[in-house]
Amino acid sequence: MNDPSGLVEQFEKHRNHLHAVAYRMLGSTNEADDALQESWIRLSRTDNSKVNNMGGWLTTIVSRVCLDMLRARKSRREQLMLVDMPELVNNQHDGSDPEHETLLADSVGIAMLMVLGNLNPAERIAFVLHDIFALSYSEIAPIIGRNEIAARQLASRARRRIQGAKTTADSEEFKRKRELVDAFLTASRSGDFEKLIMVLDPDVVLRQDPAFPPVAAWPIVHGAEAVAKGFAGRAQGARLVLINGSVGAVVAPRGKMLFVLEIKIEEGKIIEIEMIAEQSRIRQLDIAELK
């Protein structure tokens, strides 16, 4: 297929499916868009006159682009990614099975986010292509540059980690922690001092980052009342996130990252809050947004 107009038509025909593949691999709508743009550039520069299965060929190209992007992200870690929860792509014409995707979204969801930083790029590609898009290991192997047995092992390893994370995400303890942090953020935004006191341990410690100028003079705050006073009516831009697999928060008003809050919980109370504002420290964290 050397006709440019025909190539565009084929690419657009498979766009929804390709975007779904890229989104699940990268966890970011913007990055998925970038992956499709790069894939189109590569496709337009490639001799595809002998390609019989254009959908499969396009999936291969997008997967390789995503693999490159994941490897670059892993090695550089140059920017903070707030990864959205996987969303369903229920387009009947994109080659996917909506019912299957619904089941996978339910079973992966938070679990995928919890292990995002622990899956290496090849594991993530192998898992997504096999378990979500039903590609065979023989099709996956050349995409990740491994043999079929290795591709199977990579997907299996990723599956075990995700299943382990799912067990944690489904646990009552995780749900209680999520609810507690959510209640803390809600009370902070509304300025509800009494509710803040309720979720904080009497001996809670707030460790503030001197890199955030307003708190340079008082980096450590002790006690529920003092901490509650510091948060009451604030954190308007706070969002609930996973930080290295644990529930925490980021404060990012209008999308501008100010700081991260790592939150420790024991016996149903917040016992410690650590503010991280220094960008070099933030870049070392695996952060994924919870909705």
XYZ file of C-alpha atoms in Angstrom:
291
model
C 0.000 0.000 0.000
C 1.926 2.956 -1.316
C -1.054 5.273 -1.821
C -0.716 7.979 0.915
C -4.480 8.554 1.047
C -5.077 4.832 1.436
C -2.501 4.684 4.220
C -4.214 7.517 6.072
C -7.548 5.733 5.696
C -6.130 2.516 7.151
C -4.485 4.352 10.041
C -7.714 6.171 10.903
C -9.668 2.931 10.642
C -7.523 1.414 13.413
C -6.932 4.591 15.439
C -9.248 3.717 18.341
C -7.672 0.319 18.778
C -4.139 1.719 18.501
C -4.897 4.431 21.045
C -6.292 1.788 23.416
C -3.074 -0.227 23.075
C -0.856 2.801 23.670
C -2.952 4.057 26.583
C -2.774 0.800 28.480
C 0.947 0.536 27.930
C 1.782 4.118 28.860
C -1.017 4.998 31.277
C -1.307 8.537 29.920
C -3.653 9.973 27.314
C -1.128 12.585 26.233
C 1.644 10.027 25.858
C -0.701 7.736 23.934
C -1.372 10.603 21.521
C 2.379 11.148 21.167
C 2.888 7.435 20.509
C 0.316 7.466 17.708
C 1.934 10.510 16.138
C 5.363 8.856 16.202
C 3.856 5.628 14.883
C 2.347 7.477 11.926
C 5.729 9.021 11.136
C 7.392 5.600 11.212
C 4.616 4.052 9.155
C 4.834 6.745 6.476
C 8.575 6.113 6.131
C 8.231 2.333 5.878
C 7.666 0.176 2.812
C 4.386 -1.537 3.689
C 3.461 -2.706 0.196
C 3.761 -6.371 1.266
C 1.795 -6.022 4.498
C -1.258 -8.295 4.478
C -2.580 -7.572 7.975
C -2.471 -3.794 8.401
C -4.131 -3.884 11.825
C -1.522 -6.294 13.153
C 1.318 -4.340 11.551
C 0.102 -1.071 13.066
C -0.212 -2.705 16.494
C 3.391 -3.850 16.163
C 4.602 -0.362 15.269
C 2.693 1.286 18.135
C 3.928 -1.338 20.590
C 7.550 -0.744 19.586
C 7.098 3.011 19.938
C 5.590 2.499 23.410
C 8.461 0.192 24.351
C 10.956 2.893 23.389
C 9.003 5.475 25.385
C 8.822 3.257 28.472
C 12.536 2.550 28.325
C 13.289 6.256 27.972
C 11.001 7.069 30.888
C 12.614 4.404 33.045
C 16.141 5.588 32.350
C 15.588 9.359 32.473
C 12.692 9.829 34.918
C 12.850 13.478 33.924
C 9.286 14.475 34.607
C 6.513 13.620 37.008
C 3.697 11.602 35.535
C 0.247 11.702 37.108
C -1.088 8.555 35.506
C -4.834 8.393 34.930
C -6.828 5.315 35.854
C -7.215 3.080 32.794
C -10.436 3.989 31.004
C -12.567 1.770 28.818
C -12.362 2.014 25.056
C -15.650 0.456 24.106
C -15.692 1.160 20.389
C -17.173 -1.797 18.518
C -15.096 -0.932 15.444
C -11.660 -0.867 17.022
C -11.144 -4.619 16.985
C -11.467 -4.997 20.760
C -14.044 -6.854 22.848
C -15.891 -4.373 25.114
C -17.030 -7.056 27.577
C -13.513 -8.455 27.838
C -12.062 -4.975 28.289
C -14.575 -4.236 31.059
C -13.513 -7.361 32.932
C -9.836 -6.539 32.466
C -10.312 -2.951 33.619
C -12.052 -4.208 36.753
C -9.353 -6.768 37.461
C -6.366 -4.534 36.658
C -7.395 -0.949 37.499
C -5.657 0.191 40.678
C -3.500 -2.941 40.712
C -1.773 -1.907 37.486
C -1.097 1.508 38.956
C 0.280 0.035 42.171
C 2.967 -1.936 40.353
C 3.516 0.495 37.479
C 7.025 1.418 38.600
C 7.944 -2.193 39.325
C 7.172 -3.576 35.884
C 10.000 -3.230 33.428
C 9.013 -2.092 29.907
C 9.142 -5.561 28.360
C 6.954 -7.025 31.123
C 4.360 -4.307 30.673
C 4.279 -4.689 26.882
C 4.001 -8.488 27.096
C 1.227 -8.346 29.681
C -0.848 -5.693 27.897
C -0.580 -7.300 24.470
C -1.335 -10.826 25.703
C -3.779 -10.398 28.593
C -5.692 -7.373 27.335
C -5.397 -7.549 23.545
C -5.030 -11.331 23.182
C -1.926 -11.365 20.990
C -0.061 -14.656 20.958
C 3.391 -14.947 22.486
C 4.781 -15.693 19.032
C 3.472 -12.287 17.889
C 4.749 -10.516 21.012
C 8.260 -11.989 20.962
C 9.657 -9.993 17.987
C 8.089 -6.783 19.291
C 10.046 -6.943 22.559
C 13.114 -8.577 21.018
C 12.818 -11.848 22.949
C 11.943 -15.409 22.075
C 8.478 -16.842 22.646
C 9.375 -18.555 25.924
C 10.846 -15.343 27.325
C 7.743 -13.380 26.257
C 5.564 -15.882 28.103
C 7.724 -15.599 31.224
C 7.630 -11.788 31.148
C 3.837 -11.699 30.902
C 3.537 -14.303 33.652
C 5.820 -12.323 35.950
C 3.824 -9.143 35.345
C 0.577 -11.046 35.920
C 1.775 -12.334 39.309
C 2.800 -8.841 40.423
C -0.480 -7.330 39.294
C -2.483 -10.092 40.977
C -0.562 -9.490 44.186
C -1.292 -5.778 43.939
C -4.948 -6.519 43.237
C -5.143 -8.510 46.452
C -3.787 -5.477 48.294
C -6.100 -3.048 46.472
C -9.123 -5.205 47.298
C -8.176 -5.484 50.972
C -10.241 -3.724 53.603
C -7.068 -2.154 54.997
C -6.249 -0.429 51.700
C -9.831 0.771 51.306
C -9.822 2.221 54.837
C -6.536 4.037 54.192
C -7.864 5.476 50.952
C -11.033 6.669 52.694
C -8.996 8.178 55.539
C -6.713 10.162 53.240
C -9.692 11.262 51.157
C -11.432 12.459 54.347
C -8.268 14.332 55.349
C -8.082 16.137 51.996
C -11.803 16.962 52.045
C -11.560 18.407 55.562
C -8.443 20.370 54.561
C -10.169 21.959 51.575
C -13.310 22.861 53.511
C -11.431 24.106 56.571
C -13.240 21.629 58.842
C -10.919 21.727 61.859
C -12.882 19.140 63.890
C -12.828 16.546 61.101
C -9.113 17.115 60.640
C -8.571 16.399 64.328
C -10.614 13.204 63.963
C -8.361 11.712 61.276
C -5.053 12.783 62.843
C -3.260 10.900 65.584
C -2.776 13.134 68.681
C 0.993 12.820 68.239
C 1.042 13.223 64.454
C 4.221 14.663 62.947
C 4.323 16.886 59.874
C 7.721 17.028 58.170
C 7.808 19.940 55.766
C 10.295 20.407 52.971
C 12.511 23.509 53.336
C 12.536 23.605 49.533
C 9.000 25.012 49.833
C 9.793 28.634 50.923
C 6.725 29.354 53.104
C 7.707 26.615 55.590
C 11.498 26.985 55.645
C 11.436 28.455 59.166
C 9.342 25.642 60.709
C 10.095 22.361 58.955
C 8.666 20.039 61.659
C 5.256 20.379 63.298
C 4.089 18.176 66.185
C 0.590 17.383 67.400
C -2.879 17.122 65.877
C -3.991 20.663 66.650
C -0.909 22.290 65.163
C -1.041 20.117 62.045
C -4.787 20.675 61.640
C -4.311 24.438 61.861
C -1.685 24.229 59.136
C -3.971 22.349 56.746
C -7.389 23.857 57.531
C -8.684 25.724 54.505
C -5.700 24.783 52.400
C -4.710 22.023 49.954
C -7.292 23.323 47.474
C -5.383 21.746 44.612
C -4.783 18.426 46.421
C -5.431 15.165 44.590
C -5.541 11.606 45.888
C -2.685 9.507 44.455
C -0.665 6.357 44.871
C 2.926 7.091 45.876
C 5.172 4.059 45.454
C 2.065 1.909 45.862
C 0.754 3.648 49.016
C -2.081 6.157 49.331
C -0.930 9.782 49.477
C -1.609 13.135 47.842
C -0.157 15.741 45.542
C -0.904 19.441 45.700
C -1.022 20.722 42.160
C -3.351 23.729 41.727
C -4.239 24.306 38.063
C -1.899 21.460 37.162
C 1.225 23.099 38.610
C 3.045 20.709 40.930
C 3.839 22.266 44.309
C 4.514 19.303 46.547
C 3.774 15.676 47.384
C 2.381 14.423 50.684
C 3.531 10.983 51.793
C 1.123 9.838 54.493
C 1.675 7.108 57.092
C -1.310 5.534 58.804
C -1.553 3.296 61.852
C -4.664 2.051 63.637
C -6.975 4.222 61.591
C -5.171 7.508 62.198
C -2.616 9.550 60.272
C 0.598 9.412 62.292
C 3.005 11.168 59.919
C 2.851 13.434 56.877
C 5.972 14.179 54.895
C 5.940 17.040 52.428
C 8.248 16.670 49.425
C 8.691 19.801 47.335
C 12.170 19.342 45.898
C 11.677 18.307 42.276
C 14.661 15.957 42.220
C 13.072 13.955 45.063
C 9.646 14.002 43.445
C 11.101 12.556 40.243
C 12.245 9.498 42.194
C 8.658 8.651 43.160
C 6.213 6.501 41.221
C 3.006 8.530 41.323
C -0.358 7.509 39.891
C -3.624 9.371 40.295
C -6.553 7.734 42.054
C -10.082 8.735 41.071
